[in-house]
Coordinates of N, CA and C in Angstrom, one line a residue:
K184 N -33.3 16.8 46.2 CA -33.0 17.2 47.5 C -33.5 18.7 47.7
H185 N -34.0 18.9 49.0 CA -34.5 20.3 49.3 C -33.6 20.9 50.4
S186 N -33.5 22.2 50.4 CA -32.7 22.9 51.5 C -33.4 24.3 51.6
R187 N -33.1 24.9 52.8 CA -33.7 26.2 53.0 C -32.5 27.2 53.1
E188 N -32.7 28.3 52.3 CA -31.8 29.4 52.3 C -32.5 30.7 52.5
N189 N -32.2 31.4 53.6 CA -32.9 32.7 53.9 C -34.4 32.5 54.0
G190 N -34.7 31.3 54.6 CA -36.2 31.1 54.9 C -36.9 30.6 53.6
R191 N -36.2 30.5 52.5 CA -36.8 30.0 51.3 C -36.4 28.5 51.0
Q192 N -37.3 27.8 50.5 CA -37.0 26.4 50.2 C -36.5 26.3 48.8
T193 N -35.4 25.7 48.6 CA -34.8 25.6 47.2 C -34.6 24.1 46.9
L194 N -34.6 23.9 45.6 CA -34.4 22.5 45.1 C -33.0 22.4 44.5
K195 N -32.2 21.5 45.1 CA -30.9 21.2 44.6 C -31.0 20.1 43.5
R196 N -30.7 20.4 42.2 CA -30.7 19.5 41.2 C -29.4 18.7 41.1
P197 N -29.4 17.5 40.8 CA -28.1 16.7 40.6 C -27.4 17.3 39.4
L198 N -26.1 17.1 39.4 CA -25.3 17.6 38.3 C -25.7 16.9 37.0
F199 N -25.9 15.6 37.0 CA -26.4 14.9 35.9 C -27.6 14.0 36.3
H200 N -28.6 14.0 35.4 CA -29.6 13.0 35.6 C -29.0 11.7 35.0
S201 N -29.5 10.6 35.4 CA -29.0 9.3 35.0 C -29.0 9.2 33.5
Y202 N -30.1 9.7 32.8 CA -30.2 9.7 31.4 C -29.1 10.5 30.7
D203 N -28.9 11.7 31.3 CA -27.9 12.6 30.7 C -26.5 12.0 30.9
L204 N -26.2 11.4 32.1 CA -25.0 10.8 32.4 C -24.6 9.7 31.4
S205 N -25.6 8.9 31.1 CA -25.4 7.7 30.2 C -25.1 8.2 28.8
R206 N -25.8 9.3 28.4 CA -25.5 9.9 27.0 C -24.1 10.5 27.0
F207 N -23.7 11.1 28.1 CA -22.3 11.7 28.2 C -21.3 10.6 28.1
L208 N -21.4 9.5 28.9 CA -20.5 8.5 28.9 C -20.4 7.8 27.5
L209 N -21.6 7.7 26.8 CA -21.6 7.1 25.5 C -20.9 7.9 24.5
S210 N -21.0 9.3 24.6 CA -20.3 10.2 23.7 C -18.8 10.0 23.9
L211 N -18.4 9.9 25.2 CA -16.9 9.7 25.4 C -16.4 8.4 24.8
I212 N -17.2 7.4 24.9 CA -16.8 6.1 24.2 C -16.7 6.2 22.7
V213 N -17.7 6.9 22.1 CA -17.7 7.2 20.7 C -16.4 8.0 20.3
V214 N -16.1 9.0 21.0 CA -15.0 9.9 20.7 C -13.7 9.0 20.9
A215 N -13.6 8.2 21.9 CA -12.5 7.4 22.1 C -12.3 6.4 20.9
K216 N -13.4 5.9 20.4 CA -13.3 4.9 19.3 C -12.8 5.7 18.0
M217 N -13.3 6.9 17.8 CA -13.0 7.6 16.6 C -11.5 8.0 16.7
Q218 N -10.9 8.3 17.9 CA -9.6 8.7 18.0 C -8.6 7.6 18.1
T219 N -9.1 6.3 18.1 CA -8.2 5.2 18.1 C -7.6 5.0 16.7
P220 N -6.3 5.0 16.5 CA -5.7 4.9 15.2 C -6.0 3.6 14.5
P221 N -6.3 3.6 13.2 CA -6.6 2.3 12.6 C -5.4 1.4 12.5
E222 N -5.6 0.1 12.5 CA -4.5 -0.8 12.4 C -4.1 -0.9 10.9
M223 N -2.8 -0.7 10.7 CA -2.3 -0.8 9.3 C -1.2 -1.8 9.3
I224 N -1.3 -2.7 8.3 CA -0.4 -3.9 8.2 C 0.2 -3.9 6.8
W225 N 1.6 -4.0 6.7 CA 2.2 -4.2 5.5 C 2.2 -5.7 5.0
E226 N 1.9 -5.9 3.8 CA 2.0 -7.2 3.2 C 2.7 -7.2 1.9
Q227 N 3.4 -8.2 1.5 CA 4.1 -8.3 0.3 C 3.6 -9.4 -0.6
P228 N 2.7 -9.1 -1.6 CA 2.2 -10.2 -2.4 C 3.2 -10.8 -3.3
E229 N 3.0 -12.0 -3.7 CA 3.9 -12.6 -4.6 C 3.7 -12.0 -6.0
C230 N 4.8 -11.7 -6.7 CA 4.8 -11.1 -8.0 C 5.4 -12.2 -9.0
I231 N 4.6 -12.4 -10.1 CA 5.0 -13.4 -11.1 C 5.0 -12.7 -12.4
G232 N 5.5 -13.4 -13.5 CA 5.5 -12.8 -14.8 C 6.8 -12.1 -15.1
D233 N 6.7 -11.1 -16.0 CA 7.9 -10.4 -16.4 C 8.2 -9.3 -15.4
V234 N 8.8 -9.6 -14.3 CA 9.0 -8.6 -13.2 C 10.1 -7.6 -13.7
P235 N 9.8 -6.3 -13.5 CA 10.8 -5.3 -13.9 C 12.1 -5.4 -13.0
K236 N 13.2 -5.0 -13.6 CA 14.4 -4.9 -12.8 C 14.3 -3.8 -11.8
K237 N 15.2 -3.9 -10.8 CA 15.2 -2.9 -9.7 C 15.4 -1.5 -10.3
R238 N 14.7 -0.5 -9.8 CA 14.9 0.8 -10.4 C 14.4 1.9 -9.4
S239 N 14.6 3.1 -9.7 CA 14.1 4.2 -8.8 C 13.7 5.4 -9.8
G240 N 13.0 6.3 -9.2 CA 12.6 7.5 -10.0 C 11.5 7.2 -11.1
H241 N 10.9 6.0 -11.0 CA 9.8 5.7 -12.0 C 8.5 6.2 -11.5
T242 N 7.5 6.0 -12.3 CA 6.1 6.3 -11.9 C 5.2 5.1 -11.9
L243 N 4.3 5.0 -11.0 CA 3.2 4.0 -11.0 C 1.9 4.7 -11.0
T244 N 1.1 4.5 -12.1 CA -0.1 5.2 -12.3 C -1.3 4.3 -12.3
N245 N -2.3 4.5 -11.5 CA -3.5 3.7 -11.5 C -4.3 4.0 -12.7
S246 N -4.9 2.9 -13.3 CA -5.8 3.1 -14.4 C -7.2 2.6 -14.1
P247 N -8.1 3.5 -13.7 CA -9.4 3.0 -13.3 C -10.2 2.3 -14.4
S248 N -9.9 2.6 -15.6 CA -10.6 1.9 -16.7 C -10.1 0.5 -17.0
T249 N -9.0 0.1 -16.4 CA -8.4 -1.2 -16.5 C -8.1 -1.8 -15.2
P250 N -7.8 -3.1 -15.0 CA -7.4 -3.6 -13.7 C -5.9 -3.6 -13.5
F251 N -5.3 -2.6 -14.1 CA -3.8 -2.5 -14.1 C -3.3 -1.3 -13.4
V252 N -2.1 -1.4 -12.9 CA -1.2 -0.2 -12.5 C -0.1 -0.2 -13.6
I253 N 0.2 1.0 -14.1 CA 1.1 1.2 -15.1 C 2.4 1.8 -14.6
L254 N 3.5 1.0 -14.8 CA 4.9 1.5 -14.5 C 5.5 2.1 -15.7
F255 N 6.1 3.3 -15.6 CA 6.8 3.8 -16.7 C 8.2 4.4 -16.3
G256 N 9.2 4.1 -17.1 CA 10.5 4.7 -16.9 C 11.2 4.3 -15.6
G257 N 12.1 5.2 -15.2 CA 12.9 5.0 -14.0 C 14.3 4.8 -14.3
C258 N 15.2 4.9 -13.3 CA 16.6 4.6 -13.5 C 16.9 3.1 -13.1
E259 N 17.2 2.3 -14.0 CA 17.3 0.9 -13.8 C 18.7 0.5 -13.2
S260 N 18.6 -0.4 -12.3 CA 19.8 -0.9 -11.6 C 20.7 -1.6 -12.6
G261 N 22.0 -1.2 -12.5 CA 23.0 -1.9 -13.4 C 24.3 -1.2 -13.2
R262 N 25.3 -1.6 -14.1 CA 26.6 -1.0 -14.0 C 27.0 -0.5 -15.4
P263 N 26.8 0.8 -15.7 CA 26.3 1.8 -14.8 C 24.8 1.8 -14.8
P264 N 24.1 2.3 -13.8 CA 22.6 2.5 -13.9 C 22.3 3.5 -15.0
A265 N 21.1 3.3 -15.6 CA 20.7 4.1 -16.7 C 19.2 4.3 -16.7
P266 N 18.7 5.4 -17.2 CA 17.2 5.6 -17.3 C 16.7 4.8 -18.4
T267 N 15.4 4.4 -18.3 CA 14.7 3.6 -19.2 C 13.4 4.3 -19.7
N268 N 12.8 3.7 -20.7 CA 11.5 4.2 -21.1 C 10.5 2.9 -21.2
D269 N 10.8 2.0 -20.4 CA 10.0 0.7 -20.3 C 8.6 1.1 -19.9
V270 N 7.6 0.3 -20.3 CA 6.3 0.3 -19.8 C 5.9 -1.1 -19.4
F271 N 5.5 -1.2 -18.1 CA 5.0 -2.5 -17.6 C 3.6 -2.3 -17.0
K272 N 2.8 -3.4 -17.1 CA 1.5 -3.5 -16.5 C 1.5 -4.4 -15.3
L273 N 0.9 -4.0 -14.2 CA 0.8 -4.8 -13.0 C -0.7 -5.1 -12.8
D274 N -1.0 -6.4 -13.0 CA -2.4 -6.9 -12.7 C -2.6 -7.1 -11.2
I275 N -3.5 -6.4 -10.6 CA -3.6 -6.5 -9.1 C -5.0 -7.1 -8.7
Q276 N -5.6 -7.8 -9.7 CA -6.9 -8.4 -9.4 C -6.9 -9.4 -8.3
D277 N -5.8 -10.2 -8.3 CA -5.6 -11.3 -7.2 C -4.8 -10.6 -6.1
P278 N -5.4 -10.5 -4.9 CA -4.7 -9.8 -3.8 C -3.5 -10.6 -3.3
E279 N -3.4 -11.8 -3.6 CA -2.3 -12.7 -3.1 C -1.2 -12.9 -4.1
K280 N -1.5 -12.6 -5.4 CA -0.5 -12.9 -6.4 C -0.7 -11.9 -7.5
F281 N 0.3 -11.0 -7.7 CA 0.3 -9.9 -8.7 C 1.0 -10.4 -9.9
Y282 N 0.6 -10.0 -11.1 CA 1.2 -10.4 -12.4 C 1.7 -9.2 -13.2
W283 N 3.0 -9.3 -13.5 CA 3.7 -8.3 -14.3 C 3.7 -8.7 -15.7
A284 N 3.6 -7.7 -16.6 CA 3.7 -7.9 -18.1 C 4.4 -6.7 -18.7
K285 N 5.4 -6.9 -19.5 CA 6.0 -5.8 -20.2 C 5.2 -5.5 -21.5
V286 N 5.0 -4.2 -21.7 CA 4.2 -3.8 -22.9 C 5.1 -3.4 -24.0
S287 N 4.8 -4.0 -25.2 CA 5.5 -3.7 -26.4 C 4.7 -2.6 -27.1
V288 N 5.3 -1.4 -27.2 CA 4.6 -0.2 -27.7 C 5.3 0.1 -29.1
S289 N 4.4 0.2 -30.1 CA 4.9 0.6 -31.5 C 4.8 2.1 -31.7
G290 N 5.5 2.6 -32.6 CA 5.5 4.0 -32.9 C 6.4 4.8 -32.0
P291 N 6.2 6.2 -32.1 CA 7.1 7.1 -31.3 C 6.9 6.8 -29.8
T292 N 8.0 6.9 -29.1 CA 7.9 6.7 -27.6 C 8.8 7.8 -27.0
P293 N 8.5 8.1 -25.7 CA 9.4 9.1 -25.0 C 10.8 8.6 -24.8
T294 N 11.7 9.5 -24.7 CA 13.1 9.1 -24.5 C 13.2 8.6 -23.0
P295 N 14.2 7.7 -22.7 CA 14.4 7.2 -21.4 C 14.5 8.4 -20.4
R296 N 13.9 8.2 -19.2 CA 13.9 9.2 -18.2 C 13.5 8.7 -16.8
W297 N 13.8 9.5 -15.8 CA 13.4 9.2 -14.4 C 13.1 10.5 -13.7
H298 N 12.4 10.4 -12.6 CA 12.0 11.5 -11.8 C 11.1 12.5 -12.6
H299 N 10.4 11.9 -13.5 CA 9.4 12.6 -14.3 C 8.0 12.6 -13.5
S300 N 7.0 13.1 -14.1 CA 5.7 13.0 -13.5 C 4.7 12.3 -14.5
A301 N 3.8 11.5 -14.0 CA 2.8 10.8 -14.8 C 1.5 11.0 -14.1
T302 N 0.6 11.8 -14.7 CA -0.6 12.2 -14.0 C -1.9 11.8 -14.8
L303 N -2.8 11.1 -14.2 CA -4.0 10.6 -14.8 C -4.9 11.8 -15.2
L304 N -5.4 11.7 -16.4 CA -6.4 12.8 -16.9 C -7.8 12.4 -16.5
P305 N -8.7 13.3 -16.6 CA -10.1 13.0 -16.1 C -10.8 11.9 -16.9
D306 N -10.3 11.5 -18.1 CA -11.0 10.5 -18.8 C -10.8 9.1 -18.2
G307 N -9.8 9.0 -17.2 CA -9.6 7.8 -16.5 C -8.8 6.8 -17.2
K308 N -8.4 7.0 -18.4 CA -7.6 6.0 -19.2 C -6.3 6.6 -19.8
T309 N -6.1 7.9 -19.7 CA -4.9 8.5 -20.3 C -4.1 9.2 -19.2
F310 N -2.8 9.0 -19.2 CA -2.0 9.8 -18.3 C -1.0 10.6 -19.1
V311 N -0.6 11.8 -18.5 CA 0.3 12.7 -19.2 C 1.6 12.7 -18.5
V312 N 2.7 12.5 -19.2 CA 4.0 12.5 -18.7 C 4.7 13.8 -19.1
F313 N 5.3 14.4 -18.1 CA 6.1 15.7 -18.3 C 7.5 15.6 -17.7
G314 N 8.4 16.0 -18.5 CA 9.8 16.3 -18.0 C 10.5 15.0 -17.5
G315 N 11.4 15.3 -16.6 CA 12.2 14.3 -15.9 C 13.7 14.5 -16.2
F316 N 14.5 13.6 -15.7 CA 15.9 13.5 -15.9 C 16.2 12.5 -17.0
G317 N 17.0 12.9 -18.0 CA 17.3 12.0 -19.1 C 18.6 11.4 -19.0
G318 N 19.3 11.1 -20.1 CA 20.6 10.5 -20.1 C 21.7 11.5 -20.2
K319 N 22.9 11.1 -20.6 CA 24.0 12.0 -20.6 C 23.9 13.0 -21.7
V320 N 23.3 12.6 -22.8 CA 23.1 13.6 -24.0 C 22.2 14.7 -23.6
Q321 N 21.1 14.4 -23.0 CA 20.2 15.5 -22.6 C 19.7 15.2 -21.2
P322 N 20.4 15.7 -20.2 CA 20.1 15.3 -18.8 C 18.7 15.8 -18.3
L323 N 18.2 16.9 -18.9 CA 16.9 17.4 -18.4 C 15.9 17.6 -19.5
L324 N 14.6 17.3 -19.2 CA 13.6 17.3 -20.2 C 12.4 18.1 -19.8
N325 N 11.7 18.6 -20.8 CA 10.4 19.3 -20.6 C 9.4 19.0 -21.6
D326 N 9.5 17.8 -22.2 CA 8.5 17.5 -23.2 C 7.3 16.8 -22.6
V327 N 6.2 16.7 -23.4 CA 4.9 16.2 -22.9 C 4.5 15.0 -23.7
W328 N 4.1 14.0 -23.1 CA 3.6 12.8 -23.8 C 2.3 12.3 -23.1
L329 N 1.5 11.6 -23.9 CA 0.2 11.1 -23.5 C 0.3 9.5 -23.7
Y330 N -0.1 8.8 -22.7 CA -0.2 7.3 -22.8 C -1.6 6.9 -22.6
N331 N -2.1 6.1 -23.6 CA -3.5 5.6 -23.5 C -3.4 4.2 -22.9
T332 N -3.9 4.0 -21.7 CA -3.8 2.7 -21.0 C -4.6 1.6 -21.6
E333 N -5.6 1.9 -22.4 CA -6.5 0.9 -23.1 C -5.9 0.5 -24.4
A334 N -5.3 1.4 -25.1 CA -4.7 1.0 -26.4 C -3.2 0.8 -26.3
D335 N -2.6 1.0 -25.1 CA -1.2 0.9 -24.9 C -0.4 1.6 -26.0
S336 N -0.6 2.9 -26.2 CA 0.0 3.7 -27.2 C 0.4 5.0 -26.7
W337 N 1.5 5.6 -27.2 CA 2.0 6.9 -26.9 C 1.5 7.9 -28.0
D338 N 1.3 9.2 -27.5 CA 1.0 10.2 -28.5 C 1.4 11.5 -27.8
Q339 N 1.4 12.6 -28.6 CA 1.8 13.9 -28.2 C 0.8 14.9 -28.6
P340 N 0.5 15.9 -27.7 CA -0.4 17.0 -28.2 C 0.2 17.7 -29.4
V341 N -0.6 17.9 -30.4 CA -0.1 18.4 -31.7 C 0.7 19.7 -31.6
P342 N 0.3 20.7 -30.8 CA 1.1 21.9 -30.8 C 2.5 21.7 -30.1
G343 N 2.6 20.6 -29.3 CA 3.9 20.4 -28.6 C 4.7 19.3 -29.1
Q344 N 4.4 18.8 -30.3 CA 5.2 17.6 -30.8 C 6.6 18.0 -30.8
T345 N 7.4 17.0 -30.5 CA 8.9 17.2 -30.4 C 9.6 16.3 -31.5
T346 N 10.8 16.7 -31.8 CA 11.6 15.9 -32.7 C 12.9 15.6 -31.9
E347 N 13.5 14.5 -32.3 CA 14.7 14.0 -31.6 C 15.8 13.9 -32.6
V348 N 16.9 14.6 -32.4 CA 18.0 14.6 -33.3 C 19.3 14.4 -32.5
D349 N 20.0 13.3 -32.8 CA 21.2 12.9 -32.0 C 20.9 12.8 -30.5
G350 N 19.7 12.3 -30.2 CA 19.4 12.1 -28.8 C 18.9 13.4 -28.0
I351 N 18.8 14.5 -28.8 CA 18.3 15.8 -28.1 C 16.9 16.0 -28.6
V352 N 16.0 16.2 -27.6 CA 14.6 16.5 -27.9 C 14.4 18.0 -28.0
K353 N 13.7 18.4 -29.1 CA 13.4 19.8 -29.3 C 12.0 20.0 -29.7
L354 N 11.4 21.1 -29.2 CA 10.0 21.4 -29.6 C 9.9 21.8 -31.0
K355 N 9.0 21.3 -31.8 CA 8.8 21.7 -33.1 C 8.2 23.1 -33.2
V356 N 7.3 23.4 -32.2 CA 6.7 24.7 -32.1 C 7.1 25.3 -30.8
D357 N 7.6 26.5 -30.8 CA 7.9 27.2 -29.6 C 6.7 27.7 -28.8
W358 N 6.5 27.3 -27.6 CA 5.4 27.8 -26.8 C 5.9 29.0 -25.9
A359 N 5.0 29.9 -25.6 CA 5.3 30.9 -24.7 C 5.2 30.4 -23.3
N360 N 6.1 30.7 -22.4 CA 6.0 30.3 -21.0 C 6.1 28.8 -20.8
V361 N 6.8 28.1 -21.7 CA 7.1 26.7 -21.5 C 7.9 26.5 -20.2
P362 N 7.6 25.6 -19.3 CA 8.4 25.4 -18.2 C 9.8 24.9 -18.6
V363 N 10.8 25.4 -17.9 CA 12.2 25.0 -18.2 C 12.4 23.5 -17.9
P364 N 13.3 22.8 -18.6 CA 13.5 21.4 -18.3 C 13.7 21.2 -16.8
R365 N 13.2 20.1 -16.3 CA 13.3 19.8 -14.9 C 12.9 18.4 -14.6
G366 N 13.3 17.9 -13.4 CA 12.8 16.6 -12.8 C 12.6 16.8 -11.3
S367 N 12.0 15.8 -10.7 CA 11.7 15.8 -9.3 C 10.7 16.9 -9.0
H368 N 9.8 17.2 -9.9 CA 8.8 18.2 -9.7 C 7.5 17.5 -9.3
S369 N 6.5 18.3 -9.0 CA 5.1 17.7 -8.8 C 4.2 18.2 -9.9
A370 N 3.2 17.4 -10.1 CA 2.2 17.8 -11.2 C 0.8 17.3 -10.8
A371 N -0.2 18.0 -11.1 CA -1.6 17.7 -10.7 C -2.5 18.2 -11.8
V372 N -3.6 17.5 -12.1 CA -4.6 17.9 -13.0 C -5.7 18.7 -12.3
S373 N -6.0 19.9 -12.9 CA -7.1 20.7 -12.4 C -8.0 21.1 -13.6
G374 N -9.1 20.5 -13.7 CA -10.0 20.7 -14.8 C -9.3 20.3 -16.1
N375 N -9.1 21.2 -17.0 CA -8.4 20.9 -18.3 C -7.0 21.3 -18.3
S376 N -6.4 21.5 -17.1 CA -5.0 22.0 -17.1 C -4.1 21.0 -16.2
L377 N -2.9 21.0 -16.6 CA -1.9 20.3 -15.9 C -1.0 21.3 -15.2
L378 N -1.0 21.3 -13.8 CA -0.2 22.2 -13.0 C 1.1 21.6 -12.6
V379 N 2.2 22.2 -13.0 CA 3.5 21.8 -12.6 C 4.1 22.7 -11.7
F380 N 4.8 22.2 -10.6 CA 5.4 23.0 -9.6 C 6.8 22.5 -9.2
G381 N 7.7 23.4 -9.1 CA 9.0 23.1 -8.5 C 9.8 22.1 -9.3
G382 N 10.7 21.5 -8.6 CA 11.6 20.5 -9.3 C 13.1 21.0 -9.3
D383 N 13.9 20.2 -9.9 CA 15.3 20.5 -10.0 C 15.6 20.8 -11.5
G384 N 16.0 22.0 -11.8 CA 16.2 22.4 -13.2 C 17.7 22.4 -13.5
G385 N 18.5 21.7 -12.8 CA 19.9 21.6 -13.1 C 20.8 22.6 -12.4
G386 N 20.3 23.9 -12.2 CA 21.0 24.9 -11.5 C 20.5 25.1 -10.1
G387 N 19.9 24.0 -9.6 CA 19.3 24.1 -8.3 C 17.8 23.8 -8.4
F388 N 17.1 23.8 -7.3 CA 15.7 23.6 -7.3 C 15.0 24.9 -7.7
T389 N 13.8 24.7 -8.4 CA 13.0 25.8 -8.9 C 11.7 26.0 -8.2

């Protein structure tokens, strides 16, 4: 469209060309689709096999090198409830039917515990267990254990091997700056290190 202002002819451009308008509307549609929350649905697959008893404070660790999820420990339902050191494998290959199997582990094993941490190492087959709440004899723990998901075996780092006497776990070698016993903490692997933060050390949260 043309108009005259102060004797000069000017050209009034439309706010949007049809091409620009279509691109603008398309971008709005794309943004709207991206902002639409995804649909999330809960499903409960059938579980068969040696299903663990009800418990809390356990860990479930994914094992990328195997088709299993590994359950360790936890406080088992009962009268009275008590911590355990059970190991179970959950086969999740069939999305409609999961299969539980209890693992028989020979050799030294961690003492029963719950609210510990179990963190997968970079090798994809080993997870490291630290601390947790124990039983009445030793309610708090700060020992370290390694579980090999392919060999189904427990081991300990040589410098930090522990000994158990009358239900009390003690370090054979004293480390400098060893974390105080605790549970309900968080743990994460960064490079070649296990980072532990916070938790309940018995005298309150740390």
